[in-house]
mmCIF file of N, CA, C and O in Angstrom:
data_model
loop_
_atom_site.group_PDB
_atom_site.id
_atom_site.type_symbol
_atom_site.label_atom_id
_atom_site.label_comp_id
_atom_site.label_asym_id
_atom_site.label_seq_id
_atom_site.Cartn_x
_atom_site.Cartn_y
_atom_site.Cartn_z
ATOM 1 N N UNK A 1 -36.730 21.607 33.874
ATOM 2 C CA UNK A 1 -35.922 21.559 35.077
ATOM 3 C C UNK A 1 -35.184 20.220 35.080
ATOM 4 O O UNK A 1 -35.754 19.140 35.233
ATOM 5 N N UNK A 2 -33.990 20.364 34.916
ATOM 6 C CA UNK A 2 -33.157 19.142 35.151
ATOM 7 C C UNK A 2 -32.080 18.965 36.244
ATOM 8 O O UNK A 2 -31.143 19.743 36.426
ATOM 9 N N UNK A 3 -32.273 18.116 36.775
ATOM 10 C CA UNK A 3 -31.442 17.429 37.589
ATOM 11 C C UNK A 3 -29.863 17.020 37.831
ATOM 12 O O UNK A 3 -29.624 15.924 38.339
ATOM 13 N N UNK A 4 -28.899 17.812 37.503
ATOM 14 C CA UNK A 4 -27.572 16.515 37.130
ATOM 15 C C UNK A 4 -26.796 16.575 38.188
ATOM 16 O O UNK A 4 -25.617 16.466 37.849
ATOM 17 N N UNK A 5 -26.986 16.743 39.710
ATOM 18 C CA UNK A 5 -25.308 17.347 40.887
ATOM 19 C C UNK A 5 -24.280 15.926 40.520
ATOM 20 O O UNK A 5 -23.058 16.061 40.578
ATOM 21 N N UNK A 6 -24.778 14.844 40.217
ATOM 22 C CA UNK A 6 -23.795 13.941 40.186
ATOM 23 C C UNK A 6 -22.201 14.388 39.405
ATOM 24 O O UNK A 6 -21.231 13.630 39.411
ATOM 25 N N UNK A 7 -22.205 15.237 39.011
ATOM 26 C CA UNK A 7 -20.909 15.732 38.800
ATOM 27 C C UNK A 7 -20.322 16.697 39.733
ATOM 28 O O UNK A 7 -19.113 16.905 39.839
ATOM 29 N N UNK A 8 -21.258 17.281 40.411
ATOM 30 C CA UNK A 8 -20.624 18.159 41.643
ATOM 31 C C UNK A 8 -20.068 17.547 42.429
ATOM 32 O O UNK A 8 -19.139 18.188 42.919
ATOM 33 N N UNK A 9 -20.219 16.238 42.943
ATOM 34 C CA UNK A 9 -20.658 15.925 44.658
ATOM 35 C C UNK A 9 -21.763 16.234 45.293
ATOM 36 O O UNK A 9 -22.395 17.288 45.230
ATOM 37 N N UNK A 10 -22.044 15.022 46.084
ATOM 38 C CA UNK A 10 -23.094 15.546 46.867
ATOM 39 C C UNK A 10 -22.763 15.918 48.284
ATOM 40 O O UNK A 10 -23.230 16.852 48.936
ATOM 41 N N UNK A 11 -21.901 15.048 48.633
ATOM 42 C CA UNK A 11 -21.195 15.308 49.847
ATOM 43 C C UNK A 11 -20.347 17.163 50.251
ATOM 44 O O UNK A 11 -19.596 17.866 49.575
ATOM 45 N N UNK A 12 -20.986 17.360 51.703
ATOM 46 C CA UNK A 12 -20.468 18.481 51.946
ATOM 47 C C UNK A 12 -21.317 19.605 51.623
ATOM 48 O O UNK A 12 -20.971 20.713 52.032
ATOM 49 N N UNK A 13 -22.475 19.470 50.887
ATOM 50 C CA UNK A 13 -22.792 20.498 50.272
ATOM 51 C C UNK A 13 -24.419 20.398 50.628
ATOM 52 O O UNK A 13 -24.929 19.278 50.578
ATOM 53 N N UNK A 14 -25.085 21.323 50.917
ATOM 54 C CA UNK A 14 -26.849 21.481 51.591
ATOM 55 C C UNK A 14 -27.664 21.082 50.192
ATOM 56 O O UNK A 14 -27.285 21.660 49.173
ATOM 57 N N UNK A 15 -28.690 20.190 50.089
ATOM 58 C CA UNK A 15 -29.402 20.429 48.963
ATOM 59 C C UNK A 15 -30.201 21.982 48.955
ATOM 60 O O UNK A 15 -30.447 22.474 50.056
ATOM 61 N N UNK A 16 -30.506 22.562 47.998
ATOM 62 C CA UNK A 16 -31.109 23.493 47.621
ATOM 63 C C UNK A 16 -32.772 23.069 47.566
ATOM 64 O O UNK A 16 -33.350 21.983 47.535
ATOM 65 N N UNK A 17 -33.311 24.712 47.569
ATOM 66 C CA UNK A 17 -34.782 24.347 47.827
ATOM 67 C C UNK A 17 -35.139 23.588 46.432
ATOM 68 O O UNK A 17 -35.761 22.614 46.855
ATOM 69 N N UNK A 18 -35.113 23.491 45.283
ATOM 70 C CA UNK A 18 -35.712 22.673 44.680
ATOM 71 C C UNK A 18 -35.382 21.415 44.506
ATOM 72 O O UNK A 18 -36.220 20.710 43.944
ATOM 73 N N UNK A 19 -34.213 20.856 44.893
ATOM 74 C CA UNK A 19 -33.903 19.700 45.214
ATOM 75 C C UNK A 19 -35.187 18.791 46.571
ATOM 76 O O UNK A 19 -35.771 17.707 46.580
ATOM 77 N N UNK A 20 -35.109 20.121 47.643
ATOM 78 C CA UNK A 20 -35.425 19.788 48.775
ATOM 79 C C UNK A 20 -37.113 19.135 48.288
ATOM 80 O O UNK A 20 -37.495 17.968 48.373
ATOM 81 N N UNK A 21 -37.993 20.513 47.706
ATOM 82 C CA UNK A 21 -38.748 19.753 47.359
ATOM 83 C C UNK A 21 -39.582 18.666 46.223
ATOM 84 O O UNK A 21 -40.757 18.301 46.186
ATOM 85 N N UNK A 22 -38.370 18.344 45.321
ATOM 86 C CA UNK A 22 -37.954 17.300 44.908
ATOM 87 C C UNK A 22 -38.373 15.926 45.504
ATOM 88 O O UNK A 22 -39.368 15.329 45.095
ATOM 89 N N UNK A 23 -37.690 15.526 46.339
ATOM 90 C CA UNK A 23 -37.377 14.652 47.236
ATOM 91 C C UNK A 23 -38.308 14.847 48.127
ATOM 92 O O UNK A 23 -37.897 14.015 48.936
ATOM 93 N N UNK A 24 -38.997 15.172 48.494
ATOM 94 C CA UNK A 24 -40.586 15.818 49.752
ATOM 95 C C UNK A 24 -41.364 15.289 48.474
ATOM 96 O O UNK A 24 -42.264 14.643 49.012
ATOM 97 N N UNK A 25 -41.488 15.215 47.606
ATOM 98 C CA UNK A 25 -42.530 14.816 46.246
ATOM 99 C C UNK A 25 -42.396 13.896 45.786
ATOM 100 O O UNK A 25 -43.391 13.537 45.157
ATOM 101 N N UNK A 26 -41.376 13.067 45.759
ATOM 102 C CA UNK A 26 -41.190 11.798 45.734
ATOM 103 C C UNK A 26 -41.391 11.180 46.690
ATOM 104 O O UNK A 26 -42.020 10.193 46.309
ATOM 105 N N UNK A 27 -41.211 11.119 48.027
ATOM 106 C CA UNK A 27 -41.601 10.449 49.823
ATOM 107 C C UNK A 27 -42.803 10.688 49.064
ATOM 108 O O UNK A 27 -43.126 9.603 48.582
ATOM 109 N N UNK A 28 -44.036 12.036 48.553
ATOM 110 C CA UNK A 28 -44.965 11.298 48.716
ATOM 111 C C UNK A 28 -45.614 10.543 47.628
ATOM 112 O O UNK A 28 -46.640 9.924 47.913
ATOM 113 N N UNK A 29 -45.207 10.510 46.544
ATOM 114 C CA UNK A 29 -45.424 9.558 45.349
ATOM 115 C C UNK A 29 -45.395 8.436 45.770
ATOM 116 O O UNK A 29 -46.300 7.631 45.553
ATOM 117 N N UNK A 30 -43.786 8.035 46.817
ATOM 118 C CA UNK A 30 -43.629 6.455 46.851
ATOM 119 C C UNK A 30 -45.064 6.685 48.122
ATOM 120 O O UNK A 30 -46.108 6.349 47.564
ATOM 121 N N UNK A 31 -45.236 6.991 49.095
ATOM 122 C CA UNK A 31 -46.120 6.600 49.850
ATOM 123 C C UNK A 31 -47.556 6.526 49.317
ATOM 124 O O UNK A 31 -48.404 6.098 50.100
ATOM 125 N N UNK A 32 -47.996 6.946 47.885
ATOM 126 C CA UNK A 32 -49.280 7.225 47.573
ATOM 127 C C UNK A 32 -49.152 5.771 46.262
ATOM 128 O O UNK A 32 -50.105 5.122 45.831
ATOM 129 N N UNK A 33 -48.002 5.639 45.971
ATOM 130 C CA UNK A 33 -48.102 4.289 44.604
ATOM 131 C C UNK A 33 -48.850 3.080 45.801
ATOM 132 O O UNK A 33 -49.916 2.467 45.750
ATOM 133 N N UNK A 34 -47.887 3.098 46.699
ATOM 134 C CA UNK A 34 -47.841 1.835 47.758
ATOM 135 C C UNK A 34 -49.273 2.205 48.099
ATOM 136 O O UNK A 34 -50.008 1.220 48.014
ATOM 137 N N UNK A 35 -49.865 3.262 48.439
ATOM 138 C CA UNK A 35 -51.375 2.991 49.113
ATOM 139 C C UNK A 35 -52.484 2.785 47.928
ATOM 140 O O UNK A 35 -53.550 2.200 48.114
ATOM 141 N N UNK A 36 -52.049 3.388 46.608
ATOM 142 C CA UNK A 36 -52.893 3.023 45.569
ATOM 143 C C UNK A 36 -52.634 0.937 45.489
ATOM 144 O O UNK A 36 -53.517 0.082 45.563
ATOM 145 N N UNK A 37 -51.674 0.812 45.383
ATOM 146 C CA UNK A 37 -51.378 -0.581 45.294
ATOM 147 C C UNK A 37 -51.866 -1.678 46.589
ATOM 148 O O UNK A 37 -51.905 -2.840 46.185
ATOM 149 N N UNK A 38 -52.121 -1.566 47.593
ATOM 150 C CA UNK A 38 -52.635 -2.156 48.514
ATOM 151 C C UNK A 38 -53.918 -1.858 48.423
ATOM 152 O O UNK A 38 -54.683 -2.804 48.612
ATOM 153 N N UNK A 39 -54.454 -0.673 48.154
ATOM 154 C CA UNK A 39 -55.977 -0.900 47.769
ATOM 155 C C UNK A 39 -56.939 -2.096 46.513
ATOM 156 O O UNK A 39 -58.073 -2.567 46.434
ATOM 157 N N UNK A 40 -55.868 -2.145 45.853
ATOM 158 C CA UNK A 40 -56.095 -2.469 44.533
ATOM 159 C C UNK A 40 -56.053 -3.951 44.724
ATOM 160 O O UNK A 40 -56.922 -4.656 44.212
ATOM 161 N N UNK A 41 -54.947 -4.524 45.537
ATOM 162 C CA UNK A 41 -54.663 -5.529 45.893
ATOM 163 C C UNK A 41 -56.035 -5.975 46.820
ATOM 164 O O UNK A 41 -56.867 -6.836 46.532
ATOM 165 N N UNK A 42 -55.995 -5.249 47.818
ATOM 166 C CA UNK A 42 -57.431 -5.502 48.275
ATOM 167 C C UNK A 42 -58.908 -6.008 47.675
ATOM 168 O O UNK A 42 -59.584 -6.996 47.964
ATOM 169 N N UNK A 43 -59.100 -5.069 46.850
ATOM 170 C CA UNK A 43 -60.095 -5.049 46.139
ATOM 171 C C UNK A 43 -59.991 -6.504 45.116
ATOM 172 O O UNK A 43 -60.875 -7.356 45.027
ATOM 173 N N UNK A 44 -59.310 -6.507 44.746
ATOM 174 C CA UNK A 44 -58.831 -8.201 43.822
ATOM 175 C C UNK A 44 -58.827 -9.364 44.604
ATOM 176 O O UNK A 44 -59.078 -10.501 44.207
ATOM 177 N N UNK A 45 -58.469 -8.948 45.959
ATOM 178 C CA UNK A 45 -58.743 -10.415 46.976
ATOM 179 C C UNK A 45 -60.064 -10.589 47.271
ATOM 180 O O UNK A 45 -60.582 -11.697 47.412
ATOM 181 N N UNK A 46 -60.928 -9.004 47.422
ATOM 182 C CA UNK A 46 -61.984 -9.489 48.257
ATOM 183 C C UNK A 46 -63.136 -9.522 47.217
ATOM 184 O O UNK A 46 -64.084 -10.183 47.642
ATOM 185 N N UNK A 47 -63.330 -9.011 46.000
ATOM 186 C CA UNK A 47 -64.195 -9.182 45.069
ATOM 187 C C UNK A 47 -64.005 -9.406 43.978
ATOM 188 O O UNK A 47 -62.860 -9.125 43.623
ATOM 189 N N UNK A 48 -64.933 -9.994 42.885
ATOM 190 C CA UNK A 48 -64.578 -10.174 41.606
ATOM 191 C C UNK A 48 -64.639 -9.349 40.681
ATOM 192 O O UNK A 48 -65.579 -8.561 40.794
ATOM 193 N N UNK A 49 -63.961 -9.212 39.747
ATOM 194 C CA UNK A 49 -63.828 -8.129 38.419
ATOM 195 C C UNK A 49 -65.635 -8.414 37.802
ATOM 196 O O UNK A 49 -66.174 -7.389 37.386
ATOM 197 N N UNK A 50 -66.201 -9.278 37.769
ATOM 198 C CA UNK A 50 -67.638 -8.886 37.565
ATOM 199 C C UNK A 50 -68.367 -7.412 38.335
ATOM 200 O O UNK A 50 -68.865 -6.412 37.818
ATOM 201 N N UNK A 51 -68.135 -7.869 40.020
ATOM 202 C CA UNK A 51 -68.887 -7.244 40.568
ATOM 203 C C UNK A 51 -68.160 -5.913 40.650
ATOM 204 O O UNK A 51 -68.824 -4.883 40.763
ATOM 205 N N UNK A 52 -67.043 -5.881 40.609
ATOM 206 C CA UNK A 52 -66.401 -4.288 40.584
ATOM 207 C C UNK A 52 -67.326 -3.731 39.646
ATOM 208 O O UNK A 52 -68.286 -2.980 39.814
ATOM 209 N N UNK A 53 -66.741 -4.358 38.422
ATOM 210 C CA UNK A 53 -67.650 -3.546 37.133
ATOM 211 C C UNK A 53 -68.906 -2.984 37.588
ATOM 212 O O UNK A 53 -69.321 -1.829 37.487
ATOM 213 N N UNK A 54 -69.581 -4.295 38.251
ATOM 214 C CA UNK A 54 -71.685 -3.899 38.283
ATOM 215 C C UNK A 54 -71.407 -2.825 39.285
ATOM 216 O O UNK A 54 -71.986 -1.744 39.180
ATOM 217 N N UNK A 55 -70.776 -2.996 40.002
ATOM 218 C CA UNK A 55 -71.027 -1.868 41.347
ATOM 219 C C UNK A 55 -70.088 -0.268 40.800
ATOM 220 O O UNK A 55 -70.580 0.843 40.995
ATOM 221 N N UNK A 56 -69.149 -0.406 40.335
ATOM 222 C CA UNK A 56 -68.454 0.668 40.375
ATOM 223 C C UNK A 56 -69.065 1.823 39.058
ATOM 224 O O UNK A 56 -69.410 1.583 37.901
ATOM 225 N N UNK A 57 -69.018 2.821 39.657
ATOM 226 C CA UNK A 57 -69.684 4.223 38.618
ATOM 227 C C UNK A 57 -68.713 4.272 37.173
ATOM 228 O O UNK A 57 -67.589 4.728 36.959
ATOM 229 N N UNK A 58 -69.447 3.763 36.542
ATOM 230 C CA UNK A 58 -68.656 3.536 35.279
ATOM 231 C C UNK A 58 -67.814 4.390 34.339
ATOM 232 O O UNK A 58 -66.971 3.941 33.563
ATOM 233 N N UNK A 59 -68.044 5.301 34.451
ATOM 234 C CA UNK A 59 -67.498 6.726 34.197
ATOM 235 C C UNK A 59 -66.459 7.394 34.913
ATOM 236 O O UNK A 59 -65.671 8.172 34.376
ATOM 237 N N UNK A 60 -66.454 7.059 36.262
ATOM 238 C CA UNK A 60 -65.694 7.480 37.430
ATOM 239 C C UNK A 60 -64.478 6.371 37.367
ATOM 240 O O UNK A 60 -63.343 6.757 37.645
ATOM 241 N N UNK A 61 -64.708 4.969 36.996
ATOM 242 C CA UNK A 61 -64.128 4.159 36.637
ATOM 243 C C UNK A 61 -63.117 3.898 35.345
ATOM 244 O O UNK A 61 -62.051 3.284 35.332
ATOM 245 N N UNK A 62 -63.708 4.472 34.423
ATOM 246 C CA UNK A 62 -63.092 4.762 32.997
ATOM 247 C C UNK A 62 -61.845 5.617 33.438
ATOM 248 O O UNK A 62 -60.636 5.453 33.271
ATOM 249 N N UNK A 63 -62.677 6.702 34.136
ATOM 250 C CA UNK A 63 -61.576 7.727 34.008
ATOM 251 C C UNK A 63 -60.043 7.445 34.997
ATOM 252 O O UNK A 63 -58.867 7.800 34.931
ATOM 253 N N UNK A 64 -60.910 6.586 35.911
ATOM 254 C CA UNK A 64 -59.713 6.257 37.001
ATOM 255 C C UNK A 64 -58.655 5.190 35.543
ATOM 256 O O UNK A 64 -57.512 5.565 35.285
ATOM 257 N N UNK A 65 -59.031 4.431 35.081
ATOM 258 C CA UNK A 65 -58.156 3.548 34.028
ATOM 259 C C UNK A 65 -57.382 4.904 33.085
ATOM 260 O O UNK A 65 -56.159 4.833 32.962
ATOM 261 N N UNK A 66 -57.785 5.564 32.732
ATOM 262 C CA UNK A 66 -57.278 6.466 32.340
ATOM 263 C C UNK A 66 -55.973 6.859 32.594
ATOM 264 O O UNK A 66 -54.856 6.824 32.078
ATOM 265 N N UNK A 67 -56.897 7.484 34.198
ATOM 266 C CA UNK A 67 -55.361 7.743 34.893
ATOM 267 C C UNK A 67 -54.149 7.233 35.067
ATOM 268 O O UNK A 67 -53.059 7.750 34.826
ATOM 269 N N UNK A 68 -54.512 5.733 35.688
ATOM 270 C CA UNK A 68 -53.737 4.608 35.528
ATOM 271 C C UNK A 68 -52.430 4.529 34.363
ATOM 272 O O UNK A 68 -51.201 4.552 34.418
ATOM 273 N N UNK A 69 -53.413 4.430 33.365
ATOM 274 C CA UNK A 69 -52.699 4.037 32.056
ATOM 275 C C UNK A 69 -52.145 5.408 31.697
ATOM 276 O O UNK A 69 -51.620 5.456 30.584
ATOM 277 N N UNK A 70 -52.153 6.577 32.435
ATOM 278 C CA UNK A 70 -51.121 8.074 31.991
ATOM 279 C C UNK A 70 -49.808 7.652 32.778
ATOM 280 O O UNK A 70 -48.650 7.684 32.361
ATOM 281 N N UNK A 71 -50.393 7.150 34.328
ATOM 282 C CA UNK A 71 -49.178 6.937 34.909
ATOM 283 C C UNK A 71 -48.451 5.901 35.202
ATOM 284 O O UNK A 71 -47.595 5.873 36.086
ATOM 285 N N UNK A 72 -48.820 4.819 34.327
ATOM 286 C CA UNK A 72 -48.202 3.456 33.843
ATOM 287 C C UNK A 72 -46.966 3.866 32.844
ATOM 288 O O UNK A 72 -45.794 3.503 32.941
ATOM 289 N N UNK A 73 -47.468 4.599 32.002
ATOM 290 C CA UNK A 73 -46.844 5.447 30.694
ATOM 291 C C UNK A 73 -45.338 5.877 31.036
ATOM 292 O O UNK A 73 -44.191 5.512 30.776
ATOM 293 N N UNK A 74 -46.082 6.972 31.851
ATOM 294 C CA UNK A 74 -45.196 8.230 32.670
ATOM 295 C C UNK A 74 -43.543 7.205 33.372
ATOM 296 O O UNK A 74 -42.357 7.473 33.184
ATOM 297 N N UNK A 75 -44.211 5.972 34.224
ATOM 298 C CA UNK A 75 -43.464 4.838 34.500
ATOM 299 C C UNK A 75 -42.761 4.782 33.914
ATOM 300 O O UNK A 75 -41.702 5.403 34.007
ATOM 301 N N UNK A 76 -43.244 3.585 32.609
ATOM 302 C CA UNK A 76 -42.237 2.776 31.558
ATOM 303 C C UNK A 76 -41.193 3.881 30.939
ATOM 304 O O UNK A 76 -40.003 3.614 30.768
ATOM 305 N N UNK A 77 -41.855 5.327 30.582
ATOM 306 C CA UNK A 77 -40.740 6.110 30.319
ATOM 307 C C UNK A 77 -39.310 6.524 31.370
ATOM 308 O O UNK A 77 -38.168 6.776 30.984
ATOM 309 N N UNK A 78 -39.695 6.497 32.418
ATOM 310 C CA UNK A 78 -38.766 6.430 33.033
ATOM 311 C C UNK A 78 -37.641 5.525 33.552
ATOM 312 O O UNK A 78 -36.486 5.776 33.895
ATOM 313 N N UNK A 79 -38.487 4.179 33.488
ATOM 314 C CA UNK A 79 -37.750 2.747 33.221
ATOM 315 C C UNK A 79 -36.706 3.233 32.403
ATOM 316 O O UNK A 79 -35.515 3.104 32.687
ATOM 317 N N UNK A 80 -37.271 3.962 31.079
ATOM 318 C CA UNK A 80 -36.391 3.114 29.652
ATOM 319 C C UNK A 80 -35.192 4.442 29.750
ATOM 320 O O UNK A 80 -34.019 4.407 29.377
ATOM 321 N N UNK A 81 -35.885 5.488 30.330
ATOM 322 C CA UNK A 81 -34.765 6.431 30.227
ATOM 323 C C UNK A 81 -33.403 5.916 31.373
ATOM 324 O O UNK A 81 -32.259 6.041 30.935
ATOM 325 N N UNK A 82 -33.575 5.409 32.667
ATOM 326 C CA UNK A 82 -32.827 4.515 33.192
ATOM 327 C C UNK A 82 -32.286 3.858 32.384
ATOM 328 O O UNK A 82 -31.133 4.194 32.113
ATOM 329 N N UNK A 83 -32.825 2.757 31.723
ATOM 330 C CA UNK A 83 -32.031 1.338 31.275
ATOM 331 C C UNK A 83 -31.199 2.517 30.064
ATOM 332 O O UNK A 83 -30.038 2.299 29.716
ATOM 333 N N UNK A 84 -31.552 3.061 29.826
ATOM 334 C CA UNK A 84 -30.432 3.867 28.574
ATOM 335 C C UNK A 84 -29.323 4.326 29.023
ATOM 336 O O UNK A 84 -28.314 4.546 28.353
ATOM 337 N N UNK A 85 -29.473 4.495 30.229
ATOM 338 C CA UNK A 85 -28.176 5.082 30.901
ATOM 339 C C UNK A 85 -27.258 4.586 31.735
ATOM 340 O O UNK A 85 -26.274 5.103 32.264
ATOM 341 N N UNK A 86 -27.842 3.214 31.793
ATOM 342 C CA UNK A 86 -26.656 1.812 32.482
ATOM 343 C C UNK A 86 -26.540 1.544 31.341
ATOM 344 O O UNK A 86 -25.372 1.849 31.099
ATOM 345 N N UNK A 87 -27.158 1.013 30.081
ATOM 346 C CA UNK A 87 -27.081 0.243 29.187
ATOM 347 C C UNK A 87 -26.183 0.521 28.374
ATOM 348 O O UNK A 87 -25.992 -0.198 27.394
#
């Protein structure tokens, strides 16, 4: 599924339902990066990377880095596909 109206116009014209929820999925990505990121931030102010480790379920933990590092990935690819297309 690709994306391109920038050659249509956008003006004048209704987005369509998969646009619509498009954009409903992104509002909640950006609202869920920002609450993953203030947690995280949290957690780094109020305890140390020792005690995370001792306390946190290590497995449950792995896998959360996991995740992380799929959607760190997922990120930088999209960075670079940007910078390719100003660049």
């Amino acid at each position: 599924m690709t994306y391109n109206k920038a050659d249509e116009g956008r003006e004048g014209r209704s987005l369509d339902i998969e646009e619509i929820r498009l954009v409903s999925d992104l509002r909640i990505m950006h609202a869920k990066v920002d609450e993953l990121y203030q947690i995280v931030t949290n957690l780094k102010r109020r305890h140390s990377e020792p005690a995370i480790r001792e306390y946190a379920d290590r497995s449950v933990l792995d896998e959360d880095i996991r995740r992380v590092d799929e959607i760190y990935l997922w990120f930088v690819n999209l960075k670079d596909q940007g910078l390719r297309r100003t660049g």
